[in-house]
Short mmCIF file of N, CA, C and O in Angstrom, two decimals:
data_model
loop_
_atom_site.label_atom_id
_atom_site.label_comp_id
_atom_site.label_asym_id
_atom_site.label_seq_id
_atom_site.Cartn_x
_atom_site.Cartn_y
_atom_site.Cartn_z
N UNK O 1 0.83 -1.19 0.00
CA UNK O 1 0.00 0.00 0.00
C UNK O 1 0.87 1.26 0.00
O UNK O 1 0.55 2.23 -0.65
N UNK O 2 1.97 1.21 0.75
CA UNK O 2 2.87 2.36 0.81
C UNK O 2 3.50 2.63 -0.54
O UNK O 2 3.69 3.78 -0.93
N UNK O 3 3.81 1.55 -1.28
CA UNK O 3 4.42 1.72 -2.60
C UNK O 3 3.48 2.44 -3.54
O UNK O 3 3.89 3.32 -4.30
N UNK O 4 2.20 2.08 -3.51
CA UNK O 4 1.22 2.73 -4.38
C UNK O 4 1.05 4.19 -4.01
O UNK O 4 0.90 5.04 -4.89
N UNK O 5 1.09 4.48 -2.74
CA UNK O 5 0.96 5.87 -2.30
C UNK O 5 2.16 6.70 -2.75
O UNK O 5 2.01 7.82 -3.24
N UNK O 6 3.34 6.14 -2.64
CA UNK O 6 4.56 6.84 -3.07
C UNK O 6 4.53 7.07 -4.57
O UNK O 6 4.85 8.15 -5.06
N UNK O 7 4.14 6.06 -5.34
CA UNK O 7 4.06 6.20 -6.80
C UNK O 7 3.03 7.26 -7.18
O UNK O 7 3.27 8.09 -8.06
N UNK O 8 1.89 7.25 -6.51
CA UNK O 8 0.86 8.26 -6.78
C UNK O 8 1.38 9.66 -6.49
O UNK O 8 1.16 10.57 -7.28
N UNK O 9 2.06 9.85 -5.37
CA UNK O 9 2.58 11.17 -5.03
C UNK O 9 3.67 11.60 -6.00
O UNK O 9 3.80 12.80 -6.30
N UNK O 10 4.48 10.67 -6.49
CA UNK O 10 5.50 11.01 -7.48
C UNK O 10 4.86 11.50 -8.78
O UNK O 10 5.30 12.48 -9.37
N UNK O 11 3.83 10.81 -9.25
CA UNK O 11 3.15 11.24 -10.45
C UNK O 11 2.44 12.58 -10.24
O UNK O 11 2.35 13.39 -11.15
N UNK O 12 1.95 12.78 -9.05
CA UNK O 12 1.30 14.05 -8.73
C UNK O 12 2.30 15.20 -8.76
O UNK O 12 1.98 16.29 -9.24
N UNK O 13 3.51 14.96 -8.31
CA UNK O 13 4.51 16.02 -8.30
C UNK O 13 5.06 16.31 -9.68
O UNK O 13 5.61 17.38 -9.92
N UNK O 14 4.96 15.37 -10.61
CA UNK O 14 5.45 15.60 -11.97
C UNK O 14 4.68 16.71 -12.67
O UNK O 14 5.23 17.40 -13.53
N UNK O 15 3.43 16.91 -12.32
CA UNK O 15 2.65 17.97 -12.95
C UNK O 15 3.19 19.35 -12.60
O UNK O 15 2.97 20.31 -13.33
N UNK O 16 3.90 19.47 -11.52
CA UNK O 16 4.47 20.76 -11.14
C UNK O 16 5.61 21.15 -12.08
O UNK O 16 5.86 22.33 -12.31
N UNK O 17 6.30 20.17 -12.66
CA UNK O 17 7.39 20.44 -13.58
C UNK O 17 6.90 20.70 -15.01
O UNK O 17 7.66 21.13 -15.85
N UNK O 18 5.65 20.47 -15.27
CA UNK O 18 5.12 20.62 -16.62
C UNK O 18 5.00 22.07 -17.04
O UNK O 18 4.84 22.37 -18.21
N UNK O 19 5.06 23.02 -16.11
CA UNK O 19 4.85 24.42 -16.43
C UNK O 19 6.14 25.22 -16.47
O UNK O 19 6.12 26.44 -16.45
N UNK O 20 7.30 24.59 -16.53
CA UNK O 20 8.56 25.30 -16.50
C UNK O 20 8.76 26.22 -17.70
O UNK O 20 9.16 27.36 -17.55
N UNK O 21 8.48 25.79 -18.89
CA UNK O 21 8.78 26.57 -20.08
C UNK O 21 7.62 27.41 -20.57
O UNK O 21 7.68 27.97 -21.67
N UNK O 22 6.56 27.55 -19.83
CA UNK O 22 5.38 28.25 -20.31
C UNK O 22 5.60 29.75 -20.40
O UNK O 22 5.05 30.40 -21.29
N UNK O 23 6.40 30.33 -19.54
CA UNK O 23 6.59 31.77 -19.52
C UNK O 23 8.02 32.07 -19.14
O UNK O 23 8.52 31.58 -18.14
N UNK O 24 8.67 32.88 -19.95
CA UNK O 24 10.05 33.23 -19.63
C UNK O 24 10.10 34.64 -19.05
O UNK O 24 9.40 35.54 -19.51
N UNK O 25 10.92 34.83 -18.05
CA UNK O 25 11.05 36.11 -17.38
C UNK O 25 12.16 36.90 -18.05
O UNK O 25 13.26 36.40 -18.26
N UNK O 26 11.88 38.16 -18.39
CA UNK O 26 12.85 39.02 -19.06
C UNK O 26 13.26 40.15 -18.15
O UNK O 26 12.68 40.35 -17.07
N UNK O 27 14.23 40.94 -18.58
CA UNK O 27 14.66 42.10 -17.80
C UNK O 27 13.55 43.15 -17.70
O UNK O 27 13.46 43.89 -16.73
N UNK O 28 12.70 43.20 -18.71
CA UNK O 28 11.58 44.14 -18.69
C UNK O 28 10.61 43.84 -17.56
O UNK O 28 10.02 44.74 -16.97
N UNK O 29 10.46 42.57 -17.21
CA UNK O 29 9.58 42.18 -16.12
C UNK O 29 10.10 42.70 -14.77
O UNK O 29 9.31 43.05 -13.89
N UNK O 30 11.41 42.74 -14.62
CA UNK O 30 11.98 43.21 -13.36
C UNK O 30 11.86 44.73 -13.22
O UNK O 30 11.78 45.25 -12.11
N UNK O 31 11.83 45.45 -14.33
CA UNK O 31 11.75 46.91 -14.26
C UNK O 31 10.32 47.42 -14.23
O UNK O 31 10.09 48.62 -14.10
N UNK O 32 9.34 46.55 -14.36
CA UNK O 32 7.94 46.94 -14.36
C UNK O 32 7.51 47.27 -12.94
O UNK O 32 7.53 46.44 -12.05
N UNK O 33 7.09 48.51 -12.71
CA UNK O 33 6.66 48.93 -11.37
C UNK O 33 5.17 49.25 -11.30
O UNK O 33 4.66 49.54 -10.23
N UNK O 34 4.46 49.24 -12.42
CA UNK O 34 3.04 49.55 -12.40
C UNK O 34 2.23 48.27 -12.25
O UNK O 34 2.57 47.22 -12.77
N UNK O 35 1.15 48.39 -11.51
CA UNK O 35 0.21 47.29 -11.33
C UNK O 35 -1.09 47.73 -11.97
O UNK O 35 -1.79 48.59 -11.44
N UNK O 36 -1.40 47.14 -13.12
CA UNK O 36 -2.54 47.61 -13.91
C UNK O 36 -3.86 47.45 -13.16
O UNK O 36 -4.71 48.34 -13.22
N UNK O 37 -4.05 46.35 -12.45
CA UNK O 37 -5.30 46.13 -11.75
C UNK O 37 -5.50 47.19 -10.67
O UNK O 37 -6.57 47.77 -10.54
N UNK O 38 -4.46 47.46 -9.89
CA UNK O 38 -4.58 48.44 -8.82
C UNK O 38 -4.79 49.84 -9.38
O UNK O 38 -5.56 50.63 -8.82
N UNK O 39 -4.12 50.15 -10.49
CA UNK O 39 -4.30 51.47 -11.10
C UNK O 39 -5.71 51.67 -11.61
O UNK O 39 -6.31 52.73 -11.42
N UNK O 40 -6.28 50.64 -12.24
CA UNK O 40 -7.65 50.78 -12.74
C UNK O 40 -8.66 50.84 -11.59
O UNK O 40 -9.64 51.59 -11.67
N UNK O 41 -8.42 50.09 -10.52
CA UNK O 41 -9.34 50.15 -9.38
C UNK O 41 -9.25 51.50 -8.68
O UNK O 41 -10.25 52.04 -8.22
N UNK O 42 -8.05 52.05 -8.62
CA UNK O 42 -7.88 53.36 -8.00
C UNK O 42 -8.55 54.44 -8.83
O UNK O 42 -9.19 55.36 -8.31
N UNK O 43 -8.45 54.35 -10.15
CA UNK O 43 -9.06 55.37 -11.01
C UNK O 43 -10.58 55.30 -10.97
O UNK O 43 -11.25 56.32 -11.14
N UNK O 44 -11.14 54.11 -10.76
CA UNK O 44 -12.60 53.97 -10.67
C UNK O 44 -13.13 54.20 -9.26
O UNK O 44 -14.33 54.24 -9.06
N UNK O 45 -12.25 54.30 -8.28
CA UNK O 45 -12.68 54.49 -6.90
C UNK O 45 -13.04 53.19 -6.21
O UNK O 45 -13.52 53.21 -5.08
N UNK O 46 -12.82 52.06 -6.85
CA UNK O 46 -13.19 50.77 -6.25
C UNK O 46 -12.17 50.29 -5.23
O UNK O 46 -12.47 49.40 -4.44
N UNK O 47 -10.99 50.86 -5.25
CA UNK O 47 -9.97 50.44 -4.30
C UNK O 47 -10.42 50.73 -2.87
O UNK O 47 -10.09 49.99 -1.95
N UNK O 48 -11.21 51.77 -2.70
CA UNK O 48 -11.70 52.11 -1.37
C UNK O 48 -12.70 51.07 -0.87
O UNK O 48 -12.78 50.80 0.33
N UNK O 49 -13.46 50.50 -1.79
CA UNK O 49 -14.40 49.43 -1.41
C UNK O 49 -13.61 48.20 -0.96
O UNK O 49 -13.95 47.58 0.05
N UNK O 50 -12.55 47.89 -1.67
CA UNK O 50 -11.71 46.74 -1.30
C UNK O 50 -11.08 46.97 0.07
O UNK O 50 -11.09 46.08 0.93
N UNK O 51 -10.56 48.16 0.29
CA UNK O 51 -9.95 48.48 1.58
C UNK O 51 -11.00 48.41 2.69
O UNK O 51 -10.73 47.89 3.78
N UNK O 52 -12.20 48.91 2.44
CA UNK O 52 -13.26 48.87 3.44
C UNK O 52 -13.65 47.44 3.79
O UNK O 52 -13.85 47.11 4.96
N UNK O 53 -13.73 46.57 2.80
CA UNK O 53 -14.09 45.18 3.05
C UNK O 53 -12.99 44.48 3.84
O UNK O 53 -13.27 43.75 4.81
N UNK O 54 -11.74 44.71 3.45
CA UNK O 54 -10.63 44.08 4.17
C UNK O 54 -10.59 44.57 5.62
O UNK O 54 -10.39 43.77 6.55
N UNK O 55 -10.78 45.86 5.83
CA UNK O 55 -10.77 46.40 7.20
C UNK O 55 -11.94 45.85 8.02
O UNK O 55 -11.79 45.56 9.21
N UNK O 56 -13.11 45.71 7.39
CA UNK O 56 -14.26 45.16 8.10
C UNK O 56 -13.99 43.71 8.53
O UNK O 56 -14.30 43.34 9.68
N UNK O 57 -13.43 42.93 7.65
CA UNK O 57 -13.11 41.54 8.01
C UNK O 57 -12.06 41.51 9.11
O UNK O 57 -12.18 40.74 10.08
N UNK O 58 -11.04 42.35 9.01
CA UNK O 58 -9.98 42.39 10.01
C UNK O 58 -10.53 42.82 11.38
O UNK O 58 -10.23 42.19 12.40
N UNK O 59 -11.36 43.84 11.41
CA UNK O 59 -11.96 44.30 12.67
C UNK O 59 -12.88 43.22 13.24
O UNK O 59 -12.92 43.00 14.46
N UNK O 60 -13.61 42.52 12.36
CA UNK O 60 -14.48 41.44 12.82
C UNK O 60 -13.67 40.31 13.46
O UNK O 60 -14.07 39.77 14.49
N UNK O 61 -12.54 39.96 12.86
CA UNK O 61 -11.69 38.92 13.43
C UNK O 61 -11.12 39.34 14.78
O UNK O 61 -11.06 38.53 15.72
N UNK O 62 -10.70 40.58 14.88
CA UNK O 62 -10.18 41.07 16.17
C UNK O 62 -11.27 41.06 17.23
O UNK O 62 -11.05 40.63 18.36
N UNK O 63 -12.47 41.52 16.86
CA UNK O 63 -13.58 41.51 17.80
C UNK O 63 -13.94 40.12 18.26
O UNK O 63 -14.18 39.87 19.44
N UNK O 64 -13.98 39.19 17.31
CA UNK O 64 -14.29 37.80 17.65
C UNK O 64 -13.23 37.22 18.59
O UNK O 64 -13.56 36.52 19.54
N UNK O 65 -11.98 37.53 18.33
CA UNK O 65 -10.89 37.04 19.19
C UNK O 65 -11.03 37.59 20.61
O UNK O 65 -10.82 36.85 21.58
N UNK O 66 -11.39 38.85 20.73
CA UNK O 66 -11.55 39.45 22.06
C UNK O 66 -12.71 38.80 22.81
O UNK O 66 -12.60 38.49 24.00
N UNK O 67 -13.82 38.59 22.11
CA UNK O 67 -14.99 37.98 22.76
C UNK O 67 -14.67 36.56 23.22
O UNK O 67 -15.00 36.17 24.35
N UNK O 68 -14.01 35.78 22.38
CA UNK O 68 -13.65 34.41 22.75
C UNK O 68 -12.67 34.41 23.91
O UNK O 68 -12.78 33.58 24.83
N UNK O 69 -11.72 35.33 23.90
CA UNK O 69 -10.76 35.42 25.00
C UNK O 69 -11.46 35.73 26.32
O UNK O 69 -11.13 35.13 27.35
N UNK O 70 -12.42 36.62 26.30
CA UNK O 70 -13.16 36.94 27.53
C UNK O 70 -13.96 35.74 28.03
O UNK O 70 -14.01 35.47 29.23
N UNK O 71 -14.59 35.01 27.11
CA UNK O 71 -15.35 33.83 27.51
C UNK O 71 -14.44 32.76 28.12
O UNK O 71 -14.77 32.15 29.13
N UNK O 72 -13.29 32.55 27.50
CA UNK O 72 -12.34 31.56 28.02
C UNK O 72 -11.83 31.99 29.39
O UNK O 72 -11.71 31.16 30.30
N UNK O 73 -11.53 33.26 29.57
CA UNK O 73 -11.06 33.76 30.87
C UNK O 73 -12.12 33.55 31.94
O UNK O 73 -11.81 33.17 33.07
N UNK O 74 -13.39 33.80 31.59
CA UNK O 74 -14.48 33.61 32.54
C UNK O 74 -14.60 32.14 32.94
O UNK O 74 -14.74 31.82 34.13
N UNK O 75 -14.51 31.24 31.98
CA UNK O 75 -14.59 29.81 32.27
C UNK O 75 -13.40 29.37 33.12
O UNK O 75 -13.55 28.58 34.06
N UNK O 76 -12.21 29.89 32.83
CA UNK O 76 -11.02 29.54 33.62
C UNK O 76 -11.19 29.99 35.07
O UNK O 76 -10.82 29.27 36.00
N UNK O 77 -11.73 31.19 35.26
CA UNK O 77 -11.94 31.67 36.64
C UNK O 77 -12.95 30.80 37.37
O UNK O 77 -12.77 30.48 38.55
N UNK O 78 -14.03 30.40 36.67
CA UNK O 78 -15.04 29.55 37.31
C UNK O 78 -14.44 28.19 37.69
O UNK O 78 -14.70 27.69 38.78
N UNK O 79 -13.67 27.61 36.83
CA UNK O 79 -13.06 26.31 37.10
C UNK O 79 -12.06 26.44 38.24
O UNK O 79 -11.99 25.61 39.14
N UNK O 80 -11.28 27.52 38.26
CA UNK O 80 -10.30 27.72 39.31
C UNK O 80 -10.97 27.91 40.67
O UNK O 80 -10.52 27.34 41.66
N UNK O 81 -12.06 28.69 40.73
CA UNK O 81 -12.74 28.89 42.01
C UNK O 81 -13.41 27.61 42.50
O UNK O 81 -13.50 27.37 43.69
N UNK O 82 -13.89 26.79 41.56
CA UNK O 82 -14.49 25.51 41.97
C UNK O 82 -13.44 24.59 42.55
O UNK O 82 -13.70 23.89 43.54
N UNK O 83 -12.24 24.58 41.99
CA UNK O 83 -11.18 23.72 42.50
C UNK O 83 -10.69 24.21 43.86
O UNK O 83 -10.36 23.41 44.73
N UNK O 84 -10.65 25.52 44.05
CA UNK O 84 -10.19 26.07 45.32
C UNK O 84 -11.21 25.79 46.42
O UNK O 84 -10.87 25.46 47.56
N UNK O 85 -12.50 25.92 46.10
CA UNK O 85 -13.56 25.72 47.09
C UNK O 85 -13.76 24.25 47.43
O UNK O 85 -14.31 23.93 48.48
N UNK O 86 -13.35 23.32 46.57
CA UNK O 86 -13.60 21.91 46.90
C UNK O 86 -12.43 21.23 47.51
O UNK O 86 -11.50 21.66 47.96
#
């Protein structure tokens, strides 16, 4: 069974080498400093929507972390007081 798994993983990794010659990197690629997608989003004003969504998700994650931390602290205190009282 291990042999079949190893053979399967080897064949799976061969597909990663299949894309080597698809695109060649030139010196012009290294000197390119403009990002067309970001420039077009900035010109349309949509970049602010993206920033607002990212900030909303980030603030939501921070808020959720704080709420969970408070709940865990409360449970820890309850368990600790029960152990001390018994």
